[in-house]
Short mmCIF file of C-alpha atoms and ligand atoms in Angstrom, two decimals:
data_model
loop_
_atom_site.label_atom_id
_atom_site.label_comp_id
_atom_site.label_asym_id
_atom_site.label_seq_id
_atom_site.Cartn_x
_atom_site.Cartn_y
_atom_site.Cartn_z
CA MET Z 1 -0.29 0.51 0.03
CA LYS Z 2 2.48 2.59 1.01
CA LYS Z 3 4.65 1.62 -1.66
CA GLN Z 4 1.96 2.37 -4.10
CA VAL Z 5 1.88 5.61 -2.78
CA ILE Z 6 5.36 5.94 -3.48
CA ALA Z 7 5.03 4.68 -7.02
CA LEU Z 8 2.07 7.06 -7.71
CA LEU Z 9 4.42 10.31 -6.01
CA MET Z 10 7.04 9.68 -7.86
CA ALA Z 11 4.64 9.13 -11.22
CA ALA Z 12 3.23 12.95 -10.39
CA VAL Z 13 6.83 14.31 -9.69
CA MET Z 14 7.80 13.12 -13.15
CA VAL Z 15 5.28 14.25 -14.90
CA GLY Z 16 5.02 17.57 -13.02
CA SER Z 17 8.53 18.28 -13.74
CA MET Z 18 8.26 17.60 -17.24
CA ALA Z 19 5.51 19.61 -17.83
CA ALA Z 20 7.65 22.34 -15.84
CA CYS Z 21 9.62 22.16 -18.49
CA GLY Z 22 7.08 23.17 -21.11
CA SER Z 23 6.01 26.44 -21.51
CA ASP Z 24 3.11 26.53 -19.80
CA GLY Z 25 4.62 25.59 -16.56
CA ALA Z 26 3.41 22.27 -13.74
CA GLU Z 27 -0.30 21.79 -13.70
CA THR Z 28 -1.60 20.40 -10.11
CA THR Z 29 -2.52 16.24 -10.20
CA THR Z 30 -3.40 14.80 -7.70
CA ALA Z 31 -2.23 10.92 -7.81
CA ALA Z 32 -4.67 8.68 -7.67
CA ALA Z 33 -6.05 6.80 -4.71
CA ASP Z 34 -4.82 2.79 -3.99
CA THR Z 35 -7.05 0.29 -4.34
CA ALA Z 36 -4.52 -1.94 -5.29
CA THR Z 37 -4.63 -4.83 -2.55
CA THR Z 38 -1.69 -7.12 -2.52
CA ALA Z 39 1.93 -6.53 -2.31
CA ALA Z 40 2.80 -7.97 -5.44
CA GLU Z 41 -0.15 -5.04 -7.25
CA ALA Z 42 2.18 -2.35 -5.34
CA GLU Z 43 5.36 -3.84 -6.96
CA GLU Z 44 4.32 -4.02 -10.25
CA GLY Z 45 3.05 -0.15 -9.94
CA LYS Z 46 6.19 0.94 -8.76
CA GLU Z 47 7.37 -0.28 -11.09
CA GLU Z 48 5.89 1.25 -13.80
CA ALA Z 49 5.65 4.39 -12.32
CA ALA Z 50 9.72 4.14 -12.28
CA ALA Z 51 9.62 3.73 -15.70
CA GLY Z 52 7.97 7.21 -16.59
CA ASP Z 53 6.48 7.12 -19.56
CA ASN Z 54 3.28 4.28 -19.01
CA VAL Z 55 1.49 7.24 -17.59
CA LEU Z 56 -2.52 6.79 -18.08
CA VAL Z 57 -3.82 10.38 -17.42
CA MET Z 58 -7.55 10.72 -16.33
CA ALA Z 59 -9.52 13.93 -16.29
CA THR Z 60 -12.03 14.06 -14.30
CA ASN Z 61 -13.95 16.47 -12.24
CA ALA Z 62 -14.90 14.78 -8.78
CA GLU Z 63 -17.79 16.93 -7.61
CA PHE Z 64 -19.93 14.21 -9.04
CA PRO Z 65 -20.69 11.58 -6.63
CA PRO Z 66 -20.69 8.54 -5.71
CA TYR Z 67 -19.07 7.91 -9.42
CA GLU Z 68 -15.51 10.77 -8.04
CA TYR Z 69 -15.55 12.60 -4.98
CA HIS Z 70 -13.38 13.72 -2.47
CA ASP Z 71 -12.68 11.61 0.03
CA GLY Z 72 -10.80 12.49 2.93
CA GLY Z 73 -7.24 13.58 0.31
CA ASP Z 74 -7.93 10.90 -2.18
CA ILE Z 75 -10.41 11.20 -5.15
CA VAL Z 76 -12.45 7.80 -4.96
CA GLY Z 77 -15.42 6.36 -7.10
CA ILE Z 78 -17.18 4.57 -9.80
CA ASP Z 79 -14.43 6.36 -12.39
CA VAL Z 80 -11.55 6.10 -9.91
CA GLU Z 81 -11.70 2.45 -10.06
CA VAL Z 82 -13.11 1.35 -13.48
CA ALA Z 83 -10.60 3.44 -15.02
CA GLU Z 84 -7.50 1.94 -12.15
CA ALA Z 85 -8.88 -1.28 -13.24
CA ILE Z 86 -8.10 -0.92 -17.02
CA ALA Z 87 -5.09 1.18 -16.56
CA LYS Z 88 -3.83 -2.18 -14.70
CA LYS Z 89 -4.65 -4.58 -17.83
CA LEU Z 90 -3.25 -2.11 -19.51
CA GLY Z 91 0.05 -2.60 -17.42
CA MET Z 92 0.06 1.86 -17.00
CA THR Z 93 -0.20 3.34 -13.32
CA LEU Z 94 -3.45 5.98 -13.51
CA GLU Z 95 -2.75 9.40 -12.63
CA ILE Z 96 -6.43 11.58 -11.56
CA GLU Z 97 -6.58 15.21 -12.91
CA ASP Z 98 -9.11 16.94 -10.92
CA ILE Z 99 -10.18 20.49 -13.17
CA ALA Z 100 -13.73 21.71 -14.00
CA PHE Z 101 -16.13 19.58 -15.98
CA ASP Z 102 -16.20 21.69 -18.84
CA SER Z 103 -12.87 21.33 -19.26
CA ILE Z 104 -12.38 17.67 -19.84
CA ILE Z 105 -12.83 17.07 -23.42
CA PRO Z 106 -10.42 20.46 -24.17
CA GLU Z 107 -8.26 18.57 -21.97
CA LEU Z 108 -8.09 15.54 -24.16
CA GLU Z 109 -8.17 17.92 -26.95
CA SER Z 110 -4.61 19.25 -26.45
CA GLY Z 111 -3.27 15.99 -25.41
CA LYS Z 112 -2.89 17.04 -22.08
CA ALA Z 113 -4.99 13.66 -20.32
CA ASP Z 114 -5.57 10.69 -22.15
CA ILE Z 115 -9.08 9.57 -21.20
CA GLY Z 116 -12.06 11.35 -19.34
CA VAL Z 117 -13.77 9.51 -17.09
CA ALA Z 118 -16.45 11.94 -15.13
CA GLY Z 119 -19.85 10.26 -15.55
CA MET Z 120 -19.50 11.70 -19.15
CA THR Z 121 -22.59 10.99 -20.73
CA VAL Z 122 -22.43 9.60 -24.83
CA ASP Z 123 -23.86 13.01 -26.31
CA GLU Z 124 -23.89 13.69 -30.43
CA ASP Z 125 -22.29 17.19 -30.09
CA ARG Z 126 -19.34 15.57 -28.41
CA LEU Z 127 -19.21 12.64 -30.29
CA LYS Z 128 -17.86 16.25 -33.33
CA ASN Z 129 -14.85 16.77 -30.62
CA VAL Z 130 -13.74 13.14 -29.18
CA ASP Z 131 -14.49 9.99 -29.39
CA PHE Z 132 -16.25 7.63 -26.80
CA THR Z 133 -15.65 3.94 -25.26
CA GLU Z 134 -18.35 0.83 -25.43
CA PRO Z 135 -20.94 2.46 -22.35
CA TYR Z 136 -19.62 1.35 -19.36
CA THR Z 137 -23.47 2.31 -16.98
CA THR Z 138 -26.86 3.76 -17.81
CA ALA Z 139 -27.36 7.22 -16.41
CA SER Z 140 -30.51 9.09 -17.06
CA GLN Z 141 -31.96 13.29 -16.29
CA VAL Z 142 -34.41 13.79 -12.50
CA ILE Z 143 -35.54 16.87 -11.01
CA ILE Z 144 -34.73 17.40 -7.32
CA VAL Z 145 -37.41 20.03 -5.76
CA LYS Z 146 -38.15 20.90 -2.53
CA GLU Z 147 -40.66 18.74 -0.81
CA ASP Z 148 -43.80 21.47 -0.45
CA SER Z 149 -42.61 22.27 -4.51
CA ASP Z 150 -45.45 22.81 -6.93
CA ILE Z 151 -43.48 21.24 -9.30
CA ALA Z 152 -44.36 17.54 -9.86
CA GLY Z 153 -42.98 17.13 -13.50
CA PRO Z 154 -41.38 18.00 -15.98
CA ASP Z 155 -43.67 20.30 -17.41
CA ASP Z 156 -43.96 22.34 -14.47
CA LEU Z 157 -40.06 23.13 -14.79
CA LYS Z 158 -41.48 25.29 -17.43
CA GLY Z 159 -40.98 29.91 -16.91
CA LYS Z 160 -39.20 27.90 -13.47
CA TYR Z 161 -35.68 29.27 -12.96
CA ILE Z 162 -33.82 25.84 -12.60
CA GLY Z 163 -30.04 24.94 -11.63
CA VAL Z 164 -27.63 22.84 -13.79
CA GLN Z 165 -24.17 22.06 -13.75
CA LEU Z 166 -22.12 24.08 -16.23
CA GLY Z 167 -21.66 21.93 -19.59
CA THR Z 168 -23.17 18.91 -18.80
CA THR Z 169 -26.51 17.48 -19.69
CA GLY Z 170 -28.62 18.73 -17.82
CA ASP Z 171 -27.50 22.24 -18.69
CA ILE Z 172 -28.82 20.88 -22.27
CA TYR Z 173 -32.16 19.60 -21.57
CA ALA Z 174 -32.47 22.21 -18.87
CA SER Z 175 -32.03 25.11 -21.50
CA ASP Z 176 -34.70 23.33 -24.29
CA TYR Z 177 -37.43 25.11 -21.28
CA GLU Z 178 -35.35 28.68 -21.84
CA ALA Z 179 -37.85 28.53 -24.85
CA ASP Z 180 -40.68 28.38 -21.84
CA GLY Z 181 -39.51 31.51 -20.23
CA SER Z 182 -37.93 29.42 -17.78
CA THR Z 183 -34.71 31.05 -16.26
CA ILE Z 184 -31.52 28.06 -16.32
CA GLU Z 185 -29.62 28.79 -13.60
CA ARG Z 186 -25.53 27.07 -14.46
CA TYR Z 187 -23.13 25.78 -11.44
CA ASN Z 188 -20.03 24.65 -10.98
CA ASN Z 189 -21.27 21.03 -9.74
CA GLY Z 190 -24.54 19.11 -8.42
CA PHE Z 191 -23.98 20.16 -4.65
CA GLU Z 192 -23.61 24.08 -5.59
CA ALA Z 193 -26.48 24.21 -7.48
CA VAL Z 194 -27.79 22.22 -4.74
CA GLN Z 195 -27.70 24.98 -1.99
CA ALA Z 196 -28.79 27.52 -4.39
CA MET Z 197 -32.42 25.43 -4.21
CA GLN Z 198 -31.96 25.76 -0.61
CA GLN Z 199 -31.18 29.21 -0.14
CA GLY Z 200 -34.32 29.73 -2.20
CA LYS Z 201 -32.16 30.85 -4.94
CA ILE Z 202 -33.96 28.43 -8.06
CA ASP Z 203 -36.71 25.72 -8.18
CA ALA Z 204 -35.90 22.75 -9.24
CA VAL Z 205 -32.39 21.49 -10.14
CA VAL Z 206 -31.48 19.21 -12.79
CA ILE Z 207 -29.13 16.89 -12.49
CA ASP Z 208 -27.75 12.86 -13.34
CA ASN Z 209 -29.75 10.28 -11.07
CA GLU Z 210 -26.85 9.16 -8.53
CA PRO Z 211 -25.16 11.95 -7.72
CA ALA Z 212 -28.32 13.21 -6.98
CA LYS Z 213 -29.31 10.45 -4.63
CA VAL Z 214 -26.31 11.21 -3.25
CA PHE Z 215 -27.26 15.02 -3.26
CA VAL Z 216 -30.81 14.81 -1.17
CA SER Z 217 -29.82 12.06 1.44
CA GLN Z 218 -27.10 14.60 2.32
CA ASN Z 219 -29.78 17.39 2.72
CA GLU Z 220 -32.95 17.56 4.58
CA GLY Z 221 -36.45 19.04 2.34
CA ILE Z 222 -35.54 18.22 -0.66
CA LYS Z 223 -37.09 15.19 -3.03
CA ILE Z 224 -35.93 13.94 -6.28
CA LEU Z 225 -39.63 13.08 -9.26
CA ASP Z 226 -40.06 10.04 -10.71
CA GLU Z 227 -40.66 11.00 -13.77
CA ALA Z 228 -37.05 11.11 -15.53
CA LEU Z 229 -36.21 12.98 -18.27
CA THR Z 230 -33.47 11.56 -20.05
CA VAL Z 231 -31.91 7.66 -20.68
CA GLU Z 232 -28.09 8.12 -21.14
CA GLU Z 233 -25.54 5.82 -21.81
CA TYR Z 234 -21.34 7.54 -19.49
CA ALA Z 235 -18.82 6.12 -22.27
CA ILE Z 236 -15.07 7.08 -21.18
CA ALA Z 237 -13.83 9.70 -23.94
CA ILE Z 238 -10.99 9.99 -25.57
CA LYS Z 239 -8.60 12.41 -27.97
CA LYS Z 240 -10.69 12.02 -31.09
CA GLY Z 241 -8.50 9.67 -33.53
CA ASN Z 242 -6.19 7.71 -30.81
CA THR Z 243 -7.89 4.59 -32.22
CA GLU Z 244 -5.06 2.74 -29.99
CA LEU Z 245 -6.07 3.86 -27.26
CA LEU Z 246 -9.57 3.23 -28.38
CA ASP Z 247 -9.21 0.12 -29.57
CA LYS Z 248 -7.11 -1.26 -26.15
CA ILE Z 249 -10.06 0.62 -23.26
CA ASN Z 250 -12.82 -1.20 -25.07
CA LYS Z 251 -10.82 -4.15 -24.59
CA ALA Z 252 -10.33 -3.89 -21.27
CA LEU Z 253 -14.15 -2.84 -20.78
CA ALA Z 254 -15.50 -6.31 -22.10
CA GLU Z 255 -13.43 -8.19 -19.95
CA LEU Z 256 -14.35 -5.91 -16.80
CA LYS Z 257 -17.71 -6.66 -17.96
CA GLU Z 258 -17.14 -10.33 -18.66
CA SER Z 259 -15.82 -11.20 -15.43
CA GLY Z 260 -17.81 -9.23 -13.13
CA GLU Z 261 -15.88 -6.63 -12.13
CA LEU Z 262 -17.25 -3.63 -13.34
CA GLN Z 263 -20.76 -4.59 -12.07
CA ALA Z 264 -18.88 -5.25 -8.85
CA ILE Z 265 -17.32 -1.81 -8.70
CA ILE Z 266 -21.41 -0.70 -9.24
CA ASP Z 267 -22.17 -2.35 -6.80
CA LYS Z 268 -20.22 -1.01 -4.33
CA TYR Z 269 -21.15 2.67 -4.32
CA ILE Z 270 -24.50 2.27 -5.76
CA SER Z 271 -26.59 -0.27 -3.81
CA ALA Z 272 -30.14 -1.82 -5.75
CA GLU Z 273 -33.32 -1.02 -5.62
N1 LIG G 301 -24.13 12.88 -17.15
C1 LIG G 301 -23.44 14.14 -17.65
C2 LIG G 301 -22.81 14.60 -18.85
O1 LIG G 301 -21.77 13.97 -19.07
C3 LIG G 301 -22.65 14.87 -16.11
C4 LIG G 301 -21.54 14.63 -15.94
C5 LIG G 301 -20.84 15.17 -14.80
O2 LIG G 301 -20.95 16.47 -14.51
N2 LIG G 301 -19.58 14.53 -14.39
O3 LIG G 301 -22.94 16.18 -19.26
#
């Protein structure tokens, strides 16, 4: 365990010093939370990190529980564990870069990150700028309101103040209501949107179903409406045209599905209904 942390730190330092050589200066990166459990795994990680060029950089926005979130000094969650399992299959060391959600695709386009794993929905517009792997799970956009709200379903969002996370599919779908006189308030993350609703600044929040459940469980007096707005698929985003990495990750994902490891990771964070 300790060895692996050191290995990851070494990898971070090496990447950091490489970035420092470049003209755009050093970047803040966070070493991946470690889930390796055996000494053999730790040893493997150490060797790879020491090799230096075997780092898989994952861009994410760690404000999206249960997919990615801060737990003490670590970034944990479904996406982190899936990416770690993939990195392991590829013989690479995972490094996490925690950035704004709407910076993830530019980060892939510029080649600063290799994979975007952020509960990211496969979407037509995004497909113009990045490639997506096969999906690894499904999700939906739901509506969170105060328990005493007069909003009972999607139709009632007309004319209301709707909070979303900037640049997400929730933002895209909620924006359709602007034609009906609704006002969209865009926040950096879902938590901020929920806080704004608690403060009476907005009437509803449109966000992905699993983060919605987490936010509702952590806040008094709010609920999720039964009717979902969309059905979506999450996949890993990769720089357009990098078919070599895309193929490798699709293969790793298929193996994780086949072995039941993917489902086990999901079940660890999401209890069955
Ligand atoms: N699934 C949504 C999207 O892809 C939200 C993702 C997120 O906020 N991390 O836009």
